[in-house]
Coordinates of C-alpha atoms in Angstrom, one line a residue:
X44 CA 9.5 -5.6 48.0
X45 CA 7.3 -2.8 49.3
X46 CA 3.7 -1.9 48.0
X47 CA 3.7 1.4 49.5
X48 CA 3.1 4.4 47.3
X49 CA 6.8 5.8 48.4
X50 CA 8.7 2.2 47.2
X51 CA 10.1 2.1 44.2
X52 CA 9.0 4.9 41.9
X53 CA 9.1 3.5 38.3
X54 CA 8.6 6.1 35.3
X55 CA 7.3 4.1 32.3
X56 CA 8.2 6.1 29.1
X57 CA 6.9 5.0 25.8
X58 CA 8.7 5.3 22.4
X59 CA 6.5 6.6 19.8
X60 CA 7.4 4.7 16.4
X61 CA 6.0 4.4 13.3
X62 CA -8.1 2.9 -11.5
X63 CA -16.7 4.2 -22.3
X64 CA -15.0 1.0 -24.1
X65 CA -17.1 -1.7 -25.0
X66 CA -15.5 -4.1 -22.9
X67 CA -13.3 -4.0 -19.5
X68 CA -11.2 -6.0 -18.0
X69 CA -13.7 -6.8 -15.2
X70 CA -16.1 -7.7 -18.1
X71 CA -13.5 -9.6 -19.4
X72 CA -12.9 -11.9 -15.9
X73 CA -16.2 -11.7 -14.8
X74 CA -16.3 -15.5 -15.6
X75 CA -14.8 -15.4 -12.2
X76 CA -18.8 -15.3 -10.7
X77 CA -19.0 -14.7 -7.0
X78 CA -20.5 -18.7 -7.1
X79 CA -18.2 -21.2 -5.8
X80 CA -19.2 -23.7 -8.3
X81 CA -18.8 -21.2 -11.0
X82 CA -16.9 -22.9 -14.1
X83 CA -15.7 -21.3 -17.0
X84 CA -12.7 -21.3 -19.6
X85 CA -10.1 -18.6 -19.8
X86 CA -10.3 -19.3 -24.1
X87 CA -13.8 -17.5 -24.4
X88 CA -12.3 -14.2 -22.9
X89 CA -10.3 -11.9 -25.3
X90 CA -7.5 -10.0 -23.7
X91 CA -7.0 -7.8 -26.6
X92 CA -10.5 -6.3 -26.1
X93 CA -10.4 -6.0 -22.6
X94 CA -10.9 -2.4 -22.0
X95 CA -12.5 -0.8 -19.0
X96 CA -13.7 2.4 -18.8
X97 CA -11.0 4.8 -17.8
X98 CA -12.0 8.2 -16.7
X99 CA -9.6 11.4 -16.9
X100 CA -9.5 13.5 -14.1
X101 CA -8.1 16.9 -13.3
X102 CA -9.5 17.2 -9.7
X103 CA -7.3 17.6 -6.6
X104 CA -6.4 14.2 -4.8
X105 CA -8.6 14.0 -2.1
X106 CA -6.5 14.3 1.1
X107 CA -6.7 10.3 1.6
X108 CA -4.3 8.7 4.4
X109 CA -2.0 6.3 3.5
X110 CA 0.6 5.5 5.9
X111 CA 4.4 6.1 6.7
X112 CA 7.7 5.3 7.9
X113 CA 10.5 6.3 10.3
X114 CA 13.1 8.2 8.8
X115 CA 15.2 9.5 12.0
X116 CA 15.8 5.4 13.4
X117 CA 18.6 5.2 10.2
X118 CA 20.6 3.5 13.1
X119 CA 22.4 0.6 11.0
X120 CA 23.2 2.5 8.3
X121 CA 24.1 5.9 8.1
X122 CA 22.2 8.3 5.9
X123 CA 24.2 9.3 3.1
X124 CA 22.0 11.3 0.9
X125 CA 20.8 13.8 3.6
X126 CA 16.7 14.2 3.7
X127 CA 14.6 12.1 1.3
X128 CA 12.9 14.1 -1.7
X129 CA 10.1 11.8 -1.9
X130 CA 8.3 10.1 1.1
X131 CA 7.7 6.2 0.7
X132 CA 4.4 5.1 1.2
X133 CA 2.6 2.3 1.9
X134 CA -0.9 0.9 1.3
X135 CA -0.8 -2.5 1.4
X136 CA 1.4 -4.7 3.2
X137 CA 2.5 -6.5 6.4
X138 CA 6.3 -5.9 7.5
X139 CA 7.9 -8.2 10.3
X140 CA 6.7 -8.2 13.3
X141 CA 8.8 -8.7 16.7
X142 CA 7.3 -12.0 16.9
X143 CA 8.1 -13.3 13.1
X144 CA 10.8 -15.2 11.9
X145 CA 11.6 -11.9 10.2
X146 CA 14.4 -11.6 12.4
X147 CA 15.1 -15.5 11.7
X148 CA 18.9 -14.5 10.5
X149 CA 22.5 -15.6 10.9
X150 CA 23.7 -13.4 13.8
X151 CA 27.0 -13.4 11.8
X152 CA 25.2 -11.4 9.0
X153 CA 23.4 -8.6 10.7
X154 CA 25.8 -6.2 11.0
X155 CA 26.7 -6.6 7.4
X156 CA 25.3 -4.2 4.5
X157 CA 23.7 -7.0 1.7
X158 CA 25.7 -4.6 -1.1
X159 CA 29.0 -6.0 0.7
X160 CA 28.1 -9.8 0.5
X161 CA 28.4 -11.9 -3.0
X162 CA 25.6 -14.1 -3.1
X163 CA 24.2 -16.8 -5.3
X164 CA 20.7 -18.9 -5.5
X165 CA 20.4 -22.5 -6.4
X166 CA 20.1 -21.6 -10.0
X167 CA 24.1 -19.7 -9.6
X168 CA 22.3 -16.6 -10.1
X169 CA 23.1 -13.4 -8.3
X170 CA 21.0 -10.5 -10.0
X171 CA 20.0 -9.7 -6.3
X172 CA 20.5 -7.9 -3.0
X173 CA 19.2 -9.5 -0.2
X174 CA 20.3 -9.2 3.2
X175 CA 20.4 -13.4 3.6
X176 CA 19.4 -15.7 0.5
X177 CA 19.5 -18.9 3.1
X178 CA 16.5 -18.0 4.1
X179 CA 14.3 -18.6 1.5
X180 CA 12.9 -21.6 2.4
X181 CA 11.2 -20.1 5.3
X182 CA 9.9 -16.9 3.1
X183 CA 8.4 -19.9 0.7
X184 CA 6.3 -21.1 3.8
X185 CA 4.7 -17.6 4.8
X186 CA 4.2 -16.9 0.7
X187 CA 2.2 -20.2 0.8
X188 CA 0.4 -19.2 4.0
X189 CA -0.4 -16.0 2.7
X190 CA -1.8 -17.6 -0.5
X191 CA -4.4 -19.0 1.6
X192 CA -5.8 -15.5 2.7
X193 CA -5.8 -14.0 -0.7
X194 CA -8.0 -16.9 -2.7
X195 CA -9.5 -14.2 -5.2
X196 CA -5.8 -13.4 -6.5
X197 CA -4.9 -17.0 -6.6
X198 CA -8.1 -17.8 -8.2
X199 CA -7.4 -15.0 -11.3
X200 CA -3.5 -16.6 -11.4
X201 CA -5.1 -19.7 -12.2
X202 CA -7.7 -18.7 -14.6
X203 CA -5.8 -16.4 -16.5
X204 CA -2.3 -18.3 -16.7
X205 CA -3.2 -20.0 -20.0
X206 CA -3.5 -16.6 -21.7
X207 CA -0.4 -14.8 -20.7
X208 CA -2.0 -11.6 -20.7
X209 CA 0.9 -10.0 -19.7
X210 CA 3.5 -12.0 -21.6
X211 CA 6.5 -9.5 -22.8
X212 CA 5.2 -7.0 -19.8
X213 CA 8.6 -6.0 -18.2
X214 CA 7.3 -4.4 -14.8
X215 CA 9.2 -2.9 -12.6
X216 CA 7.9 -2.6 -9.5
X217 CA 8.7 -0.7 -5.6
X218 CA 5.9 -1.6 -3.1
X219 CA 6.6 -3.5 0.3
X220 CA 8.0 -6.5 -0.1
X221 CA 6.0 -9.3 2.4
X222 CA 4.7 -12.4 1.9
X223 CA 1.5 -10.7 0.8
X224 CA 3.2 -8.5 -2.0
X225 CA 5.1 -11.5 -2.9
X226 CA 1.6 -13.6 -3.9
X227 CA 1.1 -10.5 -6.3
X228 CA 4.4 -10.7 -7.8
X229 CA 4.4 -14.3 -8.9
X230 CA 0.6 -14.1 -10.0
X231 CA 2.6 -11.4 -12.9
X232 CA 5.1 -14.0 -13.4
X233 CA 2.4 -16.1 -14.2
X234 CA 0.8 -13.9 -16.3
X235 CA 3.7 -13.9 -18.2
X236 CA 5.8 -10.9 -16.3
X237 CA 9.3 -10.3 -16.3
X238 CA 9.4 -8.3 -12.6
X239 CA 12.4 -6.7 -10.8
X240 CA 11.6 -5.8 -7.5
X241 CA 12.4 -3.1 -4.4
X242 CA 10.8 -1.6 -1.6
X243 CA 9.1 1.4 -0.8
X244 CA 9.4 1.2 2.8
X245 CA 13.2 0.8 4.5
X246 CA 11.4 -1.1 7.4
X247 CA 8.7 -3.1 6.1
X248 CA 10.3 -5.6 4.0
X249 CA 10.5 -9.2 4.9
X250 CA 14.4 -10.8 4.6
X251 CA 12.7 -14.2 4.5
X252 CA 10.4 -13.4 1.7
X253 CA 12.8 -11.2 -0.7
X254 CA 14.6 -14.0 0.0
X255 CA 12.4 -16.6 -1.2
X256 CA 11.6 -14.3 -4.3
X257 CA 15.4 -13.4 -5.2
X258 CA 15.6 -17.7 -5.3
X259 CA 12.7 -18.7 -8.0
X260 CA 14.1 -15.7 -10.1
X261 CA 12.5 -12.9 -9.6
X262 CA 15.3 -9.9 -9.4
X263 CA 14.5 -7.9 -5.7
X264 CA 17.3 -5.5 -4.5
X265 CA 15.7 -5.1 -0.4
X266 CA 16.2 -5.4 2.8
X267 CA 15.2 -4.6 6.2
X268 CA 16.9 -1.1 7.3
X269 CA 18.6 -0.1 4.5
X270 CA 19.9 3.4 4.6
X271 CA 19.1 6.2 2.6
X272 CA 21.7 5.4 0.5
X273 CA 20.7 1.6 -0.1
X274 CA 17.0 2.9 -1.0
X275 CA 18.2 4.7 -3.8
X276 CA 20.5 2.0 -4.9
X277 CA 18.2 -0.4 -5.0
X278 CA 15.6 1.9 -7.0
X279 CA 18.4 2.4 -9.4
X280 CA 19.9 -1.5 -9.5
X281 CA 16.3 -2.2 -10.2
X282 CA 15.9 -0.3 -13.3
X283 CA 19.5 0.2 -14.5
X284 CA 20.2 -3.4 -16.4
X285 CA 22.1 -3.7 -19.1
X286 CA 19.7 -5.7 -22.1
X287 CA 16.5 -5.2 -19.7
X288 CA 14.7 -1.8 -19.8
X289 CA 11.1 -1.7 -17.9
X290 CA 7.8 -0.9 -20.3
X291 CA 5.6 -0.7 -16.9
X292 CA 6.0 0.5 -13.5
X293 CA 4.2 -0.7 -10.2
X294 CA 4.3 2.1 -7.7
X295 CA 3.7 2.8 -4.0
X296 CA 4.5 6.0 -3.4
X297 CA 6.0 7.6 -6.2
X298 CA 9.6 7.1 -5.6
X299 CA 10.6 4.7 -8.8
X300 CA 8.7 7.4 -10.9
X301 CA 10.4 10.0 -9.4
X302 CA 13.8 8.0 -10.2
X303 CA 12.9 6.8 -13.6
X304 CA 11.7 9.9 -14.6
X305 CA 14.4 12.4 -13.7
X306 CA 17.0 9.8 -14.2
X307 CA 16.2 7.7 -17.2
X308 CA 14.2 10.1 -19.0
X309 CA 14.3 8.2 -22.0
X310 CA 13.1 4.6 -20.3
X311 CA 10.4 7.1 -18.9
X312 CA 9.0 8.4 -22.2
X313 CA 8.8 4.1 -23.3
X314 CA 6.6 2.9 -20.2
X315 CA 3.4 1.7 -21.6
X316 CA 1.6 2.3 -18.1
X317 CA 1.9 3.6 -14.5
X318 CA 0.1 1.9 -11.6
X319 CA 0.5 4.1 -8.6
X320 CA -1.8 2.7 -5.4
X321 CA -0.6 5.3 -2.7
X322 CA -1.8 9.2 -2.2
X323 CA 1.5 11.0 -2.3
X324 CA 2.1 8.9 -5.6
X325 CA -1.2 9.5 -7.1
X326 CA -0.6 13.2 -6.1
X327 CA 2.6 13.5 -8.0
X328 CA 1.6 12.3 -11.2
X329 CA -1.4 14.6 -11.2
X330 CA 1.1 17.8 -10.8
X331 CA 3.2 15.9 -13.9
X332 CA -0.1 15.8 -15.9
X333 CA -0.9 19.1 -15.2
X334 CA 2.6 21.0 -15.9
X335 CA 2.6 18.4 -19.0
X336 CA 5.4 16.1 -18.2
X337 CA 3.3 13.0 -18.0
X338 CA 3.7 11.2 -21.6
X339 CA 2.6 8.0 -20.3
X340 CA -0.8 7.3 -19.2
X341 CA -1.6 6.0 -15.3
X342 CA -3.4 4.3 -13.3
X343 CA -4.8 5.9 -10.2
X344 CA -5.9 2.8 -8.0
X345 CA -5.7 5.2 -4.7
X346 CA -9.1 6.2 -4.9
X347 CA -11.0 3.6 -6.2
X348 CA -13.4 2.1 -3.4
X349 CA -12.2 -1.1 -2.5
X350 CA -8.6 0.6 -2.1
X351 CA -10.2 3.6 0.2
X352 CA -12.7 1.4 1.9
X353 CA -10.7 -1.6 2.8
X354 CA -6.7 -1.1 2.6
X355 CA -7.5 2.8 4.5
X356 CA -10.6 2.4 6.9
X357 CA -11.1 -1.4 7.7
X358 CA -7.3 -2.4 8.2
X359 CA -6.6 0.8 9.7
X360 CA -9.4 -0.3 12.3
X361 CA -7.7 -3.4 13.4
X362 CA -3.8 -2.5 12.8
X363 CA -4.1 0.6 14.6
X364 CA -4.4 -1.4 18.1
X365 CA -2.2 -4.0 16.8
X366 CA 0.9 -1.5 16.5
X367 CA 0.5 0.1 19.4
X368 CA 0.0 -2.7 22.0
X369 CA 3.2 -4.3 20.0
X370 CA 5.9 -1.6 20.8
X371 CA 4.2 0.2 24.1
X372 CA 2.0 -2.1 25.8
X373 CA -0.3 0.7 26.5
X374 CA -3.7 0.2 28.3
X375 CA -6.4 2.3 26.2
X376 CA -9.4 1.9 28.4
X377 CA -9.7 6.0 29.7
X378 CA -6.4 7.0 28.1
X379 CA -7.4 10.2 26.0
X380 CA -6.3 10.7 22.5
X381 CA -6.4 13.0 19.4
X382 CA -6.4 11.5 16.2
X383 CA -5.7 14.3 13.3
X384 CA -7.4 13.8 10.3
X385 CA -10.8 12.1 10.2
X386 CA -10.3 10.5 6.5
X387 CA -10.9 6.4 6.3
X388 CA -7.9 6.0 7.7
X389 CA -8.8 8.5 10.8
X390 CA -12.2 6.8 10.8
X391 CA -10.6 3.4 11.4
X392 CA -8.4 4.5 14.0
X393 CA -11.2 6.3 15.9
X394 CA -13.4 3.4 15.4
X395 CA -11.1 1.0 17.1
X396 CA -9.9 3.1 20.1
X397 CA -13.6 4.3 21.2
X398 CA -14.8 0.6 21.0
X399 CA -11.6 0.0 23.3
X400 CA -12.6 3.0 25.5
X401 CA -10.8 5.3 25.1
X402 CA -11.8 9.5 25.1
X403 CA -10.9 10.6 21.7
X404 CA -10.6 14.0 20.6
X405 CA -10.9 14.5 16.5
X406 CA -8.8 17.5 14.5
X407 CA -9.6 18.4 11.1
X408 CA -9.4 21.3 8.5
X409 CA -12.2 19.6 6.3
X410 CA -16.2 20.8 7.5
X411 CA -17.2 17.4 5.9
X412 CA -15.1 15.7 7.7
X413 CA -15.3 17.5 10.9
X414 CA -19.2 17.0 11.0
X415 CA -19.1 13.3 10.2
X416 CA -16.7 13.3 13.4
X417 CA -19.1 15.1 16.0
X418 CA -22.1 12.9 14.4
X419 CA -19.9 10.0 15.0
X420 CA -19.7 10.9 18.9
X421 CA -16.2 12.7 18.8
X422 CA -15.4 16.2 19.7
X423 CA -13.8 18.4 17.5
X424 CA -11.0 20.6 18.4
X425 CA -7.5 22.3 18.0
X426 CA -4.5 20.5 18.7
X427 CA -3.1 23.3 20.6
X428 CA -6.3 23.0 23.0
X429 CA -5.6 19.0 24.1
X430 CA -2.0 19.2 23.7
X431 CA -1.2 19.2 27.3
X432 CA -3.6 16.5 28.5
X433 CA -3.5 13.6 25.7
X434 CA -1.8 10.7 26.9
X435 CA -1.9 9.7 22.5
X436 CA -1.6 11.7 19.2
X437 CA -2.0 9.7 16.6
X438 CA -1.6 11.3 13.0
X439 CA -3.6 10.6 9.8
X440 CA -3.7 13.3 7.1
X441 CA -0.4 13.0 4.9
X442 CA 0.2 16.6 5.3
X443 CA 4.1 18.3 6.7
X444 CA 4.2 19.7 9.7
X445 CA 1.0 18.5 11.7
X446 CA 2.6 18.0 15.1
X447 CA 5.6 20.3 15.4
X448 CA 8.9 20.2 17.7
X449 CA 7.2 23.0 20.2
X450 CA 4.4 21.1 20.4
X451 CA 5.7 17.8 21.4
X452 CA 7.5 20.0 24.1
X453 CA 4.4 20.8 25.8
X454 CA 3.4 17.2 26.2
X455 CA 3.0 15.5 29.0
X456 CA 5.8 12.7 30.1
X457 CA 5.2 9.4 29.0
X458 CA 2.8 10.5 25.9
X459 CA 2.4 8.7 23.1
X460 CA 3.6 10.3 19.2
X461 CA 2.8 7.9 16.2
X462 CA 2.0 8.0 12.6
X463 CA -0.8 6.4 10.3
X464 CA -0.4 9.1 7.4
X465 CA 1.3 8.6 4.5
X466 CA 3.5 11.1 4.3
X467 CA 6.7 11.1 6.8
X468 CA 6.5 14.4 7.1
X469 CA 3.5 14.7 9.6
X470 CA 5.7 14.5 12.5
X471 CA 9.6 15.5 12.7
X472 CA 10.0 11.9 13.7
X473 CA 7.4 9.5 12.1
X474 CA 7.0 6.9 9.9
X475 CA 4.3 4.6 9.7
X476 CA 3.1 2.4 12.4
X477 CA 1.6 -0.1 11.3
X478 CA 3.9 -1.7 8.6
X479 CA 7.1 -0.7 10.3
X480 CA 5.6 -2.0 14.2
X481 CA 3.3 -4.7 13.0
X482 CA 1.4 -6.8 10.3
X483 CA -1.4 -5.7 7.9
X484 CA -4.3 -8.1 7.5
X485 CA -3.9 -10.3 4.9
X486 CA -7.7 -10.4 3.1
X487 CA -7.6 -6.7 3.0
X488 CA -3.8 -6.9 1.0
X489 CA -5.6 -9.0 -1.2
X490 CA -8.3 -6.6 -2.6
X491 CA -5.8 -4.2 -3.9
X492 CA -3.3 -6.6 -5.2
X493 CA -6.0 -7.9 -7.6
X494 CA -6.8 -4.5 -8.0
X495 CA -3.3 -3.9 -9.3
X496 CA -2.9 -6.8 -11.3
X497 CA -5.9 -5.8 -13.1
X498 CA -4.9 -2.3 -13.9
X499 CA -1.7 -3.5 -14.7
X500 CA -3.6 -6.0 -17.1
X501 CA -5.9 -3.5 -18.9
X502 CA -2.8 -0.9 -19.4
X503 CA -0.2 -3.2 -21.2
X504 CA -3.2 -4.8 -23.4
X505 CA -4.9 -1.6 -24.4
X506 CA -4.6 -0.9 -27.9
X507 CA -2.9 2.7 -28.5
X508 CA -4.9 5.8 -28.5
X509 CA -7.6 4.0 -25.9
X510 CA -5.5 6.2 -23.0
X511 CA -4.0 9.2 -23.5
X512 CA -0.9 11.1 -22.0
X513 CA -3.4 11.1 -18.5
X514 CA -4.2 10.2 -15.0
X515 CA -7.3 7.5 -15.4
X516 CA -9.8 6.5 -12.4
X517 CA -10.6 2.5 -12.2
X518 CA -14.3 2.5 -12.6
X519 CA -17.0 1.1 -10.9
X520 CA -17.6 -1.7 -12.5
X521 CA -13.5 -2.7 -11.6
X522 CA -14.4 -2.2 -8.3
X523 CA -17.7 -3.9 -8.0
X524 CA -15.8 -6.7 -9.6
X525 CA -13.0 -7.0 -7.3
X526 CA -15.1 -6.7 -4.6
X527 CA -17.5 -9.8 -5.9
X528 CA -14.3 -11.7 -6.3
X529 CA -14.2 -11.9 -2.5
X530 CA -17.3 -12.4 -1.4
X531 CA -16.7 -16.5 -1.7
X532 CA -14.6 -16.0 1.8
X533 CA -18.1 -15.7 3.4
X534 CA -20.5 -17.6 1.4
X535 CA -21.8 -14.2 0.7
X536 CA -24.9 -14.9 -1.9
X537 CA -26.0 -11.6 -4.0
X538 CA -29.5 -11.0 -4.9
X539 CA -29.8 -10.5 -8.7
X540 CA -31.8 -8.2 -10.1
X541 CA -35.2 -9.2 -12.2
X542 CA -35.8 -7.8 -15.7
X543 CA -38.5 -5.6 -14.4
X544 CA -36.2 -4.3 -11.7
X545 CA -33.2 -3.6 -13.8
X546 CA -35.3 -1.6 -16.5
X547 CA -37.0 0.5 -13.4
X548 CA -33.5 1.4 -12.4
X549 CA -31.9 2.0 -15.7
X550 CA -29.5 -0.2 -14.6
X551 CA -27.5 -3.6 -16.3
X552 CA -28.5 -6.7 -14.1
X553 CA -24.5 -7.3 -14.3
X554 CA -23.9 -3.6 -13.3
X555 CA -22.5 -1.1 -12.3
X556 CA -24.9 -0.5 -10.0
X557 CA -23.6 3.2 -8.9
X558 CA -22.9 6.1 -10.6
X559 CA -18.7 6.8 -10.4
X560 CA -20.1 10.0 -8.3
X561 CA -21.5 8.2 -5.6
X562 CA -20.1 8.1 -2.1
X563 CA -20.4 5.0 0.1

């Protein structure tokens, strides 16, 4: 082999891929103190009178990221439906990643569609689709691992198993399906839940955990690359079950209340509570409120803080990197990139790439926004002005249309294309990167699954007439709460407030301690 420059030319071209009552529920749980040594029995705690303090809200969904998948790599099974009507989302979960045991599967099987096989669990059930139920002995051991990550979910499991707050709660839910998602799950189960299960993402689920679900009962219809065709399926197998009809829904995206609603109108009008954790969701059931259509009341846990905060900007910050360097093995030291959209997810992804030194150009169509980016040390500019010289664009708004076909023409060879948004439809060819290319942090999963099983807590055991026919904001004090629940991991100690204190600041020593208008 030769070192000199005119030896062996080699052209290295990466693939871009891709929620005021008397009582709330946090009130209600708040026996769960941020002290380790904490004690307290689940018996003094009424569910029935668990209420927290639900706001309505007309306001326009804050353009928040939330990120996407890859509809154009349908290479298994061929689309049969032509272009989705709804994009899938995803907030919280970890898919598998090249180097999981994800892909632990009998070579024999993979060329298979799971709707062609017949299978049983140990139990001779088969109200399932899995694509292998052998391996649910492996999903058991990542479930248990991921347990250990997510000790505020476990901790409200076991605390609040003796009640069965959510006995006779038939929930049907479509989120990813991981080893994270799959603590959440069973903590319902334990609460008393029925669940049937699918996924909102065609890449992100886990075989090895659906698996492992599909074998202690739970009905999940999933599987890694399913086609267009399967999604649907497995929305409608999930929902359509003769002497089982859903009175809640868990949703990531909007895509099961979409189906339900159009399809099963009269299932639809019966739900007892929506909890919708994902932008394009939350979005969709504010234009149902506002044409009228929405006769259930929901649960917007999109924008609460913990959700925003943690799920958008903090695992953004670390999954980001973690995508990328998986599929491309790109150096980012000088590389320049554009990140569109400076939202928490765009702040997270800007955060990472500048610390790894990288020159990164911000776009935005929000003043707010743009100005936090050039205080933050970015430049601000046009897409159409860097187009030519970025060796990345990485996309986080949740918007159509945001790098088009001419564009990615003008490119240079070898450039980068991914997606962080929510929505698809950012890019002709996107979906999102870091659930379909990598893993999501586990702690940060945890925040807004407790988040969700709390919502979904507070919605089946409010007495009728507390929510109306509406889209409802998780208040403060939920968030305060689910945030205290984790502050254990770090032997965080708060500082309590004194009488003296409290009364100067017209506060309660137990909080909230900020208004529901303010920012952090």
């Amino acid at each position: 082999m030769s070192d000199t420059p005119g030896d062996g030319k080699l052209e290295l071209k990466q693939a871009s891929k891709e929620v005021k009552e008397s009582e709330n529920v946090a009130e209600k749980y708040s026996a769960m103190t941020v002290s380790k040594n904490s004690e307290i029995t689940m018996g003094e705690l009424s569910v029935s009178s668990a209420a927290f303090s639900a706001v309505p809200i007309h306001k326009p969904v804050k353009k928040q990221i939330q990120f996407v998948e890859d509809k154009q790599e349908f290479s298994r099974f061929p689309t049969k439906t032509g272009r989705r009507s709804l994009s899938r989302s995803i907030s919280q979960s970890s898919t598998d990643s090249y180097g999981s045991a994800a892909s632990y599967t009998d070579s024999s099987d993979d060329e298979t569609s799971p709707r062609d096989k017949t299978q049983l669990n140990s139990k001779g059930t088969s109200d399932f689709c899995v694509k292998n139920i052998k391996q649910a002995e492996f999903g058991r051991r990542e479930i248990e691992i991921a347990e250990q990550d997510m000790s505020a979910l476990i901790s409200l499991r076991k605390r609040a198993q003796g009640e069965k707050p959510l006995a006779g709660a038939k929930i049907v839910g479509c989120t990813h399906i991981t080893a994270q998602t799959a603590v959440l799950i069973e903590t319902l189960v334990a609460l008393g839940a029925q669940c049937r299960w699918t996924a909102c993402n065609i890449y992100s689920t886990q075989n090895e955990v659906a698996a492992a679900l599909s074998e202690i009962g739970v009905a999940v219809f999933a599987w890694k690359g399913e086609s267009e065709d399967d999604f649907w399926w497995c929305i409608d197998k999930c929902v359509n079950m003769e002497g089982w009809q859903p009175n809640m829904i868990l949703d990531d995206g909007g895509d099961l209340t979409h189906w339900v609603y159009k399809k099963y109108p009269n299932v639809f009008k019966k739900i007892r509570g929506i909890v919708e954790e994902s932008v394009t969701g939350v979005h969709r059931l504010y234009q149902l409120s506002k044409a009228g259509k929405l006769c259930v009341p929901a649960m917007n846990v999109n924008d609460s803080v913990t959700k925003q905060k943690f799920d958008n900007l903090y695992c953004c910050r670390e999954s980001i990197l973690d995508g990328l360097k998986r599929t491309t093995d790109v150096m980012f030291g000088g590389k320049q990139v554009v990140v569109c959209g400076y939202g928490e997810v765009g702040k997270g992804c800007t955060a990472a790439l500048k610390a790894m030194g990288s020159i990164v150009y911000v776009t935005e169509i929000d003043p707010i926004c743009a100005l936090q980016a050039c205080m933050d040390g970015f430049r601000v500019v046009k897409l159409n002005e860097v187009i030519r010289q970025v060796d990345v664009i990485i996309t986080c708004t949740g918007n159509k249309n945001v790098v088009t076909r001419d564009q990615l023409d003008r490119m240079k060879n070898g450039s980068i294309v991914c997606n962080m948004g929510h929505s698809n439809t950012e890019i002709d060819v996107g979906r999102l990167l870091n659930l379909s290319c990598s893993t999501v942090p586990t702690f940060v999963l945890s925040i807004t699954a407790t988040t969700q099983a709390l919502a979904l807590i507070e919605l089946y055991n409010a007495p009728e007439g507390r929510y109306k026919q509406d889209v409802y904001l998780l208040p403060k004090k939920m968030d305060e709460y689910v945030a205290s629940l984790h502050l254990p991991t770090f032997d965080a100690h708060l500082t309590e407030l004194s009488d003296e204190q409290a009364k100067y600041l017209g506060l309660n020593k137990n909080g909230p301690f900020k208004p529901n208008y303010y920012r952090y």
